[in-house]
mmCIF file of N, CA and C in Angstrom:
data_model
loop_
_atom_site.group_PDB
_atom_site.id
_atom_site.type_symbol
_atom_site.label_atom_id
_atom_site.label_comp_id
_atom_site.label_asym_id
_atom_site.label_seq_id
_atom_site.Cartn_x
_atom_site.Cartn_y
_atom_site.Cartn_z
ATOM 1 N N MET A 1 -19.275 -4.813 72.334
ATOM 2 C CA MET A 1 -18.036 -4.662 71.600
ATOM 3 C C MET A 1 -17.289 -5.998 71.632
ATOM 4 N N ILE A 2 -16.786 -6.412 70.482
ATOM 5 C CA ILE A 2 -15.942 -7.606 70.411
ATOM 6 C C ILE A 2 -14.610 -7.210 69.777
ATOM 7 N N THR A 3 -13.597 -8.002 70.055
ATOM 8 C CA THR A 3 -12.268 -7.753 69.515
ATOM 9 C C THR A 3 -11.860 -8.945 68.667
ATOM 10 N N CYS A 4 -11.400 -8.643 67.481
ATOM 11 C CA CYS A 4 -10.904 -9.676 66.576
ATOM 12 C C CYS A 4 -9.388 -9.734 66.703
ATOM 13 N N PHE A 5 -8.883 -10.919 66.997
ATOM 14 C CA PHE A 5 -7.448 -11.168 67.050
ATOM 15 C C PHE A 5 -7.114 -12.073 65.871
ATOM 16 N N ILE A 6 -6.161 -11.658 65.060
ATOM 17 C CA ILE A 6 -5.717 -12.474 63.927
ATOM 18 C C ILE A 6 -4.266 -12.854 64.168
ATOM 19 N N ARG A 7 -4.001 -14.135 64.114
ATOM 20 C CA ARG A 7 -2.627 -14.643 64.228
ATOM 21 C C ARG A 7 -2.206 -15.078 62.834
ATOM 22 N N TYR A 8 -1.084 -14.530 62.386
ATOM 23 C CA TYR A 8 -0.543 -14.870 61.083
ATOM 24 C C TYR A 8 0.722 -15.695 61.242
ATOM 25 N N GLU A 9 0.867 -16.675 60.388
ATOM 26 C CA GLU A 9 2.165 -17.318 60.197
ATOM 27 C C GLU A 9 2.660 -16.764 58.871
ATOM 28 N N ILE A 10 3.811 -16.091 58.917
ATOM 29 C CA ILE A 10 4.328 -15.446 57.713
ATOM 30 C C ILE A 10 5.679 -16.027 57.322
ATOM 31 N N ASP A 11 6.046 -15.822 56.081
ATOM 32 C CA ASP A 11 7.358 -16.223 55.576
ATOM 33 C C ASP A 11 8.407 -15.341 56.257
ATOM 34 N N PRO A 12 9.372 -15.918 56.971
ATOM 35 C CA PRO A 12 10.340 -15.098 57.705
ATOM 36 C C PRO A 12 11.227 -14.249 56.789
ATOM 37 N N PHE A 13 11.274 -14.576 55.519
ATOM 38 C CA PHE A 13 12.073 -13.798 54.569
ATOM 39 C C PHE A 13 11.240 -12.721 53.877
ATOM 40 N N ARG A 14 9.964 -12.611 54.265
ATOM 41 C CA ARG A 14 9.058 -11.650 53.618
ATOM 42 C C ARG A 14 8.406 -10.705 54.633
ATOM 43 N N VAL A 15 9.104 -10.424 55.729
ATOM 44 C CA VAL A 15 8.548 -9.558 56.772
ATOM 45 C C VAL A 15 8.265 -8.159 56.213
ATOM 46 N N GLU A 16 9.116 -7.662 55.342
ATOM 47 C CA GLU A 16 8.870 -6.331 54.771
ATOM 48 C C GLU A 16 7.586 -6.306 53.949
ATOM 49 N N ALA A 17 7.289 -7.392 53.254
ATOM 50 C CA ALA A 17 6.029 -7.471 52.510
ATOM 51 C C ALA A 17 4.854 -7.446 53.490
ATOM 52 N N PHE A 18 4.971 -8.162 54.610
ATOM 53 C CA PHE A 18 3.924 -8.128 55.624
ATOM 54 C C PHE A 18 3.764 -6.714 56.185
ATOM 55 N N ASN A 19 4.887 -6.014 56.407
ATOM 56 C CA ASN A 19 4.825 -4.640 56.911
ATOM 57 C C ASN A 19 4.057 -3.735 55.947
ATOM 58 N N GLU A 20 4.271 -3.897 54.659
ATOM 59 C CA GLU A 20 3.539 -3.112 53.669
ATOM 60 C C GLU A 20 2.046 -3.435 53.734
ATOM 61 N N TYR A 21 1.736 -4.714 53.819
ATOM 62 C CA TYR A 21 0.358 -5.189 53.959
ATOM 63 C C TYR A 21 -0.292 -4.550 55.190
ATOM 64 N N ALA A 22 0.417 -4.545 56.317
ATOM 65 C CA ALA A 22 -0.091 -3.976 57.564
ATOM 66 C C ALA A 22 -0.337 -2.474 57.416
ATOM 67 N N ARG A 23 0.593 -1.746 56.812
ATOM 68 C CA ARG A 23 0.414 -0.298 56.622
ATOM 69 C C ARG A 23 -0.808 -0.015 55.748
ATOM 70 N N ASN A 24 -1.013 -0.839 54.721
ATOM 71 C CA ASN A 24 -2.190 -0.665 53.863
ATOM 72 C C ASN A 24 -3.479 -0.849 54.653
ATOM 73 N N TRP A 25 -3.527 -1.871 55.505
ATOM 74 C CA TRP A 25 -4.716 -2.074 56.336
ATOM 75 C C TRP A 25 -4.882 -0.939 57.331
ATOM 76 N N GLY A 26 -3.790 -0.331 57.745
ATOM 77 C CA GLY A 26 -3.857 0.804 58.655
ATOM 78 C C GLY A 26 -4.658 1.960 58.090
ATOM 79 N N GLN A 27 -4.760 2.027 56.779
ATOM 80 C CA GLN A 27 -5.573 3.042 56.117
ATOM 81 C C GLN A 27 -6.983 2.525 55.832
ATOM 82 N N ALA A 28 -7.090 1.318 55.308
ATOM 83 C CA ALA A 28 -8.375 0.795 54.831
ATOM 84 C C ALA A 28 -9.308 0.362 55.962
ATOM 85 N N ILE A 29 -8.802 -0.291 56.982
ATOM 86 C CA ILE A 29 -9.659 -0.838 58.036
ATOM 87 C C ILE A 29 -10.454 0.252 58.760
ATOM 88 N N PRO A 30 -9.816 1.320 59.255
ATOM 89 C CA PRO A 30 -10.614 2.349 59.932
ATOM 90 C C PRO A 30 -11.628 3.015 58.990
ATOM 91 N N ARG A 31 -11.232 3.210 57.745
ATOM 92 C CA ARG A 31 -12.129 3.837 56.774
ATOM 93 C C ARG A 31 -13.368 2.977 56.528
ATOM 94 N N CYS A 32 -13.237 1.665 56.706
ATOM 95 C CA CYS A 32 -14.354 0.749 56.451
ATOM 96 C C CYS A 32 -15.158 0.423 57.704
ATOM 97 N N GLY A 33 -14.768 0.974 58.869
ATOM 98 C CA GLY A 33 -15.636 0.891 60.026
ATOM 99 C C GLY A 33 -15.184 0.095 61.230
ATOM 100 N N ALA A 34 -13.956 -0.419 61.236
ATOM 101 C CA ALA A 34 -13.474 -1.125 62.431
ATOM 102 C C ALA A 34 -12.464 -0.236 63.156
ATOM 103 N N ASP A 35 -12.378 -0.411 64.461
ATOM 104 C CA ASP A 35 -11.439 0.335 65.298
ATOM 105 C C ASP A 35 -10.137 -0.470 65.370
ATOM 106 N N LEU A 36 -9.191 -0.133 64.511
ATOM 107 C CA LEU A 36 -7.932 -0.877 64.427
ATOM 108 C C LEU A 36 -7.031 -0.532 65.605
ATOM 109 N N VAL A 37 -6.645 -1.544 66.374
ATOM 110 C CA VAL A 37 -5.656 -1.378 67.428
ATOM 111 C C VAL A 37 -4.282 -1.394 66.782
ATOM 112 N N GLY A 38 -4.036 -2.375 65.904
ATOM 113 C CA GLY A 38 -2.781 -2.398 65.173
ATOM 114 C C GLY A 38 -2.420 -3.753 64.614
ATOM 115 N N TYR A 39 -1.418 -3.711 63.751
ATOM 116 C CA TYR A 39 -0.775 -4.895 63.207
ATOM 117 C C TYR A 39 0.596 -4.973 63.840
ATOM 118 N N TYR A 40 1.017 -6.174 64.176
ATOM 119 C CA TYR A 40 2.273 -6.387 64.889
ATOM 120 C C TYR A 40 3.113 -7.406 64.136
ATOM 121 N N ALA A 41 4.315 -6.988 63.756
ATOM 122 C CA ALA A 41 5.237 -7.835 62.994
ATOM 123 C C ALA A 41 6.323 -8.370 63.923
ATOM 124 N N PRO A 42 6.994 -9.437 63.516
ATOM 125 C CA PRO A 42 8.071 -10.000 64.338
ATOM 126 C C PRO A 42 9.157 -8.970 64.652
ATOM 127 N N HIS A 43 9.645 -9.037 65.880
ATOM 128 C CA HIS A 43 10.752 -8.170 66.304
ATOM 129 C C HIS A 43 11.841 -8.996 66.976
ATOM 130 N N GLU A 44 11.470 -9.709 68.009
ATOM 131 C CA GLU A 44 12.370 -10.633 68.714
ATOM 132 C C GLU A 44 11.663 -11.974 68.818
ATOM 133 N N GLY A 45 12.415 -13.031 68.962
ATOM 134 C CA GLY A 45 11.796 -14.356 69.084
ATOM 135 C C GLY A 45 11.411 -14.893 67.720
ATOM 136 N N SER A 46 10.209 -15.416 67.628
ATOM 137 C CA SER A 46 9.742 -16.023 66.389
ATOM 138 C C SER A 46 9.757 -15.018 65.246
ATOM 139 N N ALA A 47 10.305 -15.430 64.120
ATOM 140 C CA ALA A 47 10.322 -14.580 62.930
ATOM 141 C C ALA A 47 9.154 -14.895 62.013
ATOM 142 N N THR A 48 8.258 -15.778 62.457
ATOM 143 C CA THR A 48 7.162 -16.206 61.589
ATOM 144 C C THR A 48 5.784 -15.852 62.135
ATOM 145 N N THR A 49 5.706 -15.251 63.322
ATOM 146 C CA THR A 49 4.413 -14.960 63.934
ATOM 147 C C THR A 49 4.142 -13.461 63.936
ATOM 148 N N ALA A 50 2.969 -13.088 63.453
ATOM 149 C CA ALA A 50 2.524 -11.696 63.447
ATOM 150 C C ALA A 50 1.063 -11.676 63.890
ATOM 151 N N TYR A 51 0.598 -10.495 64.301
ATOM 152 C CA TYR A 51 -0.766 -10.364 64.804
ATOM 153 C C TYR A 51 -1.431 -9.098 64.277
ATOM 154 N N ALA A 52 -2.755 -9.125 64.295
ATOM 155 C CA ALA A 52 -3.569 -7.928 64.061
ATOM 156 C C ALA A 52 -4.683 -7.941 65.094
ATOM 157 N N VAL A 53 -5.082 -6.749 65.544
ATOM 158 C CA VAL A 53 -6.136 -6.629 66.549
ATOM 159 C C VAL A 53 -7.017 -5.439 66.184
ATOM 160 N N TYR A 54 -8.325 -5.681 66.159
ATOM 161 C CA TYR A 54 -9.252 -4.568 65.973
ATOM 162 C C TYR A 54 -10.554 -4.846 66.695
ATOM 163 N N ASN A 55 -11.257 -3.768 67.011
ATOM 164 C CA ASN A 55 -12.541 -3.836 67.708
ATOM 165 C C ASN A 55 -13.668 -3.546 66.737
ATOM 166 N N ILE A 56 -14.794 -4.193 66.989
ATOM 167 C CA ILE A 56 -15.994 -3.975 66.170
ATOM 168 C C ILE A 56 -17.203 -4.174 67.075
ATOM 169 N N ALA A 57 -18.301 -3.518 66.760
ATOM 170 C CA ALA A 57 -19.471 -3.511 67.655
ATOM 171 C C ALA A 57 -20.077 -4.897 67.863
ATOM 172 N N SER A 58 -20.175 -5.703 66.804
ATOM 173 C CA SER A 58 -20.859 -6.998 66.907
ATOM 174 C C SER A 58 -20.482 -7.859 65.699
ATOM 175 N N LEU A 59 -20.905 -9.107 65.711
ATOM 176 C CA LEU A 59 -20.656 -9.958 64.541
ATOM 177 C C LEU A 59 -21.437 -9.467 63.332
ATOM 178 N N ALA A 60 -22.618 -8.910 63.542
ATOM 179 C CA ALA A 60 -23.381 -8.340 62.429
ATOM 180 C C ALA A 60 -22.635 -7.142 61.843
ATOM 181 N N ALA A 61 -22.080 -6.288 62.703
ATOM 182 C CA ALA A 61 -21.286 -5.149 62.230
ATOM 183 C C ALA A 61 -20.035 -5.642 61.508
ATOM 184 N N TYR A 62 -19.470 -6.746 61.970
ATOM 185 C CA TYR A 62 -18.301 -7.333 61.323
ATOM 186 C C TYR A 62 -18.629 -7.744 59.888
ATOM 187 N N GLU A 63 -19.779 -8.376 59.683
ATOM 188 C CA GLU A 63 -20.166 -8.809 58.335
ATOM 189 C C GLU A 63 -20.316 -7.608 57.404
ATOM 190 N N ALA A 64 -20.929 -6.542 57.877
ATOM 191 C CA ALA A 64 -21.081 -5.326 57.058
ATOM 192 C C ALA A 64 -19.721 -4.692 56.786
ATOM 193 N N TYR A 65 -18.859 -4.667 57.792
ATOM 194 C CA TYR A 65 -17.496 -4.135 57.644
ATOM 195 C C TYR A 65 -16.716 -4.926 56.596
ATOM 196 N N ARG A 66 -16.798 -6.253 56.643
ATOM 197 C CA ARG A 66 -16.073 -7.096 55.673
ATOM 198 C C ARG A 66 -16.552 -6.816 54.242
ATOM 199 N N GLU A 67 -17.836 -6.586 54.082
ATOM 200 C CA GLU A 67 -18.364 -6.256 52.757
ATOM 201 C C GLU A 67 -17.813 -4.916 52.281
ATOM 202 N N ARG A 68 -17.781 -3.926 53.163
ATOM 203 C CA ARG A 68 -17.202 -2.625 52.791
ATOM 204 C C ARG A 68 -15.728 -2.777 52.438
ATOM 205 N N LEU A 69 -15.008 -3.601 53.195
ATOM 206 C CA LEU A 69 -13.580 -3.819 52.943
ATOM 207 C C LEU A 69 -13.359 -4.483 51.585
ATOM 208 N N ARG A 70 -14.215 -5.448 51.228
ATOM 209 C CA ARG A 70 -14.104 -6.114 49.923
ATOM 210 C C ARG A 70 -14.353 -5.147 48.769
ATOM 211 N N ASN A 71 -15.191 -4.137 49.001
ATOM 212 C CA ASN A 71 -15.518 -3.169 47.961
ATOM 213 C C ASN A 71 -14.613 -1.946 47.960
ATOM 214 N N ASP A 72 -13.771 -1.814 48.964
ATOM 215 C CA ASP A 72 -12.848 -0.688 49.066
ATOM 216 C C ASP A 72 -11.671 -0.903 48.103
ATOM 217 N N PRO A 73 -11.319 0.073 47.275
ATOM 218 C CA PRO A 73 -10.215 -0.121 46.322
ATOM 219 C C PRO A 73 -8.899 -0.528 46.993
ATOM 220 N N MET A 74 -8.535 0.116 48.104
ATOM 221 C CA MET A 74 -7.291 -0.248 48.791
ATOM 222 C C MET A 74 -7.416 -1.632 49.426
ATOM 223 N N GLY A 75 -8.584 -1.948 49.968
ATOM 224 C CA GLY A 75 -8.805 -3.269 50.550
ATOM 225 C C GLY A 75 -8.661 -4.359 49.506
ATOM 226 N N ARG A 76 -9.319 -4.171 48.370
ATOM 227 C CA ARG A 76 -9.222 -5.148 47.270
ATOM 228 C C ARG A 76 -7.780 -5.311 46.807
ATOM 229 N N ALA A 77 -7.078 -4.193 46.654
ATOM 230 C CA ALA A 77 -5.680 -4.233 46.203
ATOM 231 C C ALA A 77 -4.807 -4.963 47.228
ATOM 232 N N ASN A 78 -5.097 -4.769 48.521
ATOM 233 C CA ASN A 78 -4.277 -5.419 49.547
ATOM 234 C C ASN A 78 -4.519 -6.925 49.587
ATOM 235 N N TYR A 79 -5.784 -7.346 49.414
ATOM 236 C CA TYR A 79 -6.063 -8.783 49.308
ATOM 237 C C TYR A 79 -5.282 -9.383 48.134
ATOM 238 N N GLU A 80 -5.308 -8.707 47.010
ATOM 239 C CA GLU A 80 -4.597 -9.192 45.818
ATOM 240 C C GLU A 80 -3.095 -9.208 46.032
ATOM 241 N N PHE A 81 -2.565 -8.199 46.710
ATOM 242 C CA PHE A 81 -1.133 -8.133 47.019
ATOM 243 C C PHE A 81 -0.720 -9.358 47.835
ATOM 244 N N ALA A 82 -1.476 -9.677 48.874
ATOM 245 C CA ALA A 82 -1.148 -10.836 49.717
ATOM 246 C C ALA A 82 -1.247 -12.134 48.922
ATOM 247 N N LYS A 83 -2.251 -12.239 48.097
ATOM 248 C CA LYS A 83 -2.435 -13.446 47.279
ATOM 249 C C LYS A 83 -1.280 -13.614 46.287
ATOM 250 N N ARG A 84 -0.904 -12.516 45.645
ATOM 251 C CA ARG A 84 0.163 -12.554 44.638
ATOM 252 C C ARG A 84 1.532 -12.837 45.267
ATOM 253 N N GLU A 85 1.828 -12.173 46.383
ATOM 254 C CA GLU A 85 3.161 -12.260 46.991
ATOM 255 C C GLU A 85 3.333 -13.458 47.925
ATOM 256 N N GLN A 86 2.245 -14.023 48.411
ATOM 257 C CA GLN A 86 2.235 -15.241 49.225
ATOM 258 C C GLN A 86 3.173 -15.201 50.435
ATOM 259 N N PHE A 87 3.179 -14.093 51.149
ATOM 260 C CA PHE A 87 3.993 -13.982 52.362
ATOM 261 C C PHE A 87 3.240 -14.478 53.591
ATOM 262 N N ILE A 88 1.923 -14.666 53.470
ATOM 263 C CA ILE A 88 1.128 -15.213 54.571
ATOM 264 C C ILE A 88 0.967 -16.709 54.334
ATOM 265 N N ARG A 89 1.460 -17.495 55.289
ATOM 266 C CA ARG A 89 1.350 -18.952 55.194
ATOM 267 C C ARG A 89 0.061 -19.461 55.823
ATOM 268 N N ARG A 90 -0.381 -18.767 56.877
ATOM 269 C CA ARG A 90 -1.575 -19.194 57.600
ATOM 270 C C ARG A 90 -2.160 -18.005 58.343
ATOM 271 N N GLU A 91 -3.470 -18.021 58.496
ATOM 272 C CA GLU A 91 -4.169 -16.941 59.196
ATOM 273 C C GLU A 91 -5.269 -17.551 60.048
ATOM 274 N N ASP A 92 -5.252 -17.265 61.341
ATOM 275 C CA ASP A 92 -6.279 -17.733 62.270
ATOM 276 C C ASP A 92 -6.944 -16.522 62.905
ATOM 277 N N ARG A 93 -8.266 -16.525 62.941
ATOM 278 C CA ARG A 93 -9.046 -15.386 63.432
ATOM 279 C C ARG A 93 -9.938 -15.863 64.574
ATOM 280 N N VAL A 94 -9.958 -15.085 65.662
ATOM 281 C CA VAL A 94 -10.825 -15.390 66.798
ATOM 282 C C VAL A 94 -11.439 -14.082 67.296
ATOM 283 N N PHE A 95 -12.692 -14.166 67.759
ATOM 284 C CA PHE A 95 -13.388 -13.006 68.298
ATOM 285 C C PHE A 95 -13.556 -13.204 69.800
ATOM 286 N N LEU A 96 -13.139 -12.212 70.571
ATOM 287 C CA LEU A 96 -13.205 -12.286 72.025
ATOM 288 C C LEU A 96 -13.883 -11.038 72.570
ATOM 289 N N ARG A 97 -14.389 -11.148 73.795
ATOM 290 C CA ARG A 97 -14.951 -9.986 74.466
ATOM 291 C C ARG A 97 -14.099 -9.690 75.694
ATOM 292 N N LEU A 98 -14.013 -8.427 76.038
ATOM 293 C CA LEU A 98 -13.233 -7.999 77.193
ATOM 294 C C LEU A 98 -13.903 -8.493 78.467
ATOM 295 N N ALA A 99 -13.174 -9.229 79.276
ATOM 296 C CA ALA A 99 -13.734 -9.788 80.501
ATOM 297 C C ALA A 99 -13.186 -9.122 81.760
ATOM 298 N N SER A 100 -12.140 -8.321 81.649
ATOM 299 C CA SER A 100 -11.478 -7.769 82.835
ATOM 300 C C SER A 100 -11.923 -6.361 83.198
ATOM 301 N N ALA A 101 -12.774 -5.729 82.429
ATOM 302 C CA ALA A 101 -13.177 -4.342 82.693
ATOM 303 C C ALA A 101 -14.172 -4.284 83.852
ATOM 304 N N PRO A 102 -14.236 -3.211 84.595
ATOM 305 C CA PRO A 102 -13.455 -1.993 84.405
ATOM 306 C C PRO A 102 -12.064 -2.147 84.999
ATOM 307 N N HIS A 103 -11.113 -1.491 84.359
ATOM 308 C CA HIS A 103 -9.729 -1.541 84.820
ATOM 309 C C HIS A 103 -9.447 -0.389 85.787
ATOM 310 N N ALA A 104 -8.510 -0.637 86.651
ATOM 311 C CA ALA A 104 -8.056 0.426 87.551
ATOM 312 C C ALA A 104 -7.237 1.442 86.740
ATOM 313 N N GLU A 105 -7.084 2.621 87.281
ATOM 314 C CA GLU A 105 -6.273 3.641 86.633
ATOM 315 C C GLU A 105 -4.808 3.207 86.645
ATOM 316 N N LEU A 106 -4.110 3.440 85.564
ATOM 317 C CA LEU A 106 -2.691 3.098 85.453
ATOM 318 C C LEU A 106 -1.872 4.001 86.376
ATOM 319 N N ILE A 107 -1.050 3.396 87.175
ATOM 320 C CA ILE A 107 -0.151 4.146 88.062
ATOM 321 C C ILE A 107 1.233 4.077 87.468
ATOM 322 N N LYS A 108 1.782 5.227 87.176
ATOM 323 C CA LYS A 108 3.125 5.299 86.588
ATOM 324 C C LYS A 108 4.152 5.471 87.690
ATOM 325 N N PRO A 109 5.166 4.606 87.736
ATOM 326 C CA PRO A 109 6.181 4.697 88.801
ATOM 327 C C PRO A 109 7.007 5.982 88.722
#
């Protein structure tokens, strides 16, 4: 299992557009085969940094997932929405593997 972390630099005056983009991916990404952890928009601090995180079995599975996403009507529409509205200034993607497992059980105070 690998995890894809995407760091976005977004237009600070277009956070609502990014939120719409994120909600759209919330529907399309799981349907196309990735385990979406979530999209995260600015709340406090930087108004230009946002993130997305999802899990996928392997880089080969990622390539197949990306193809399904490109062919998905909502996925295609969301790519076009971002291109048309230009609220994303930059996007950086990195794939990481979990190195800290197994984790201890969470103890709630």
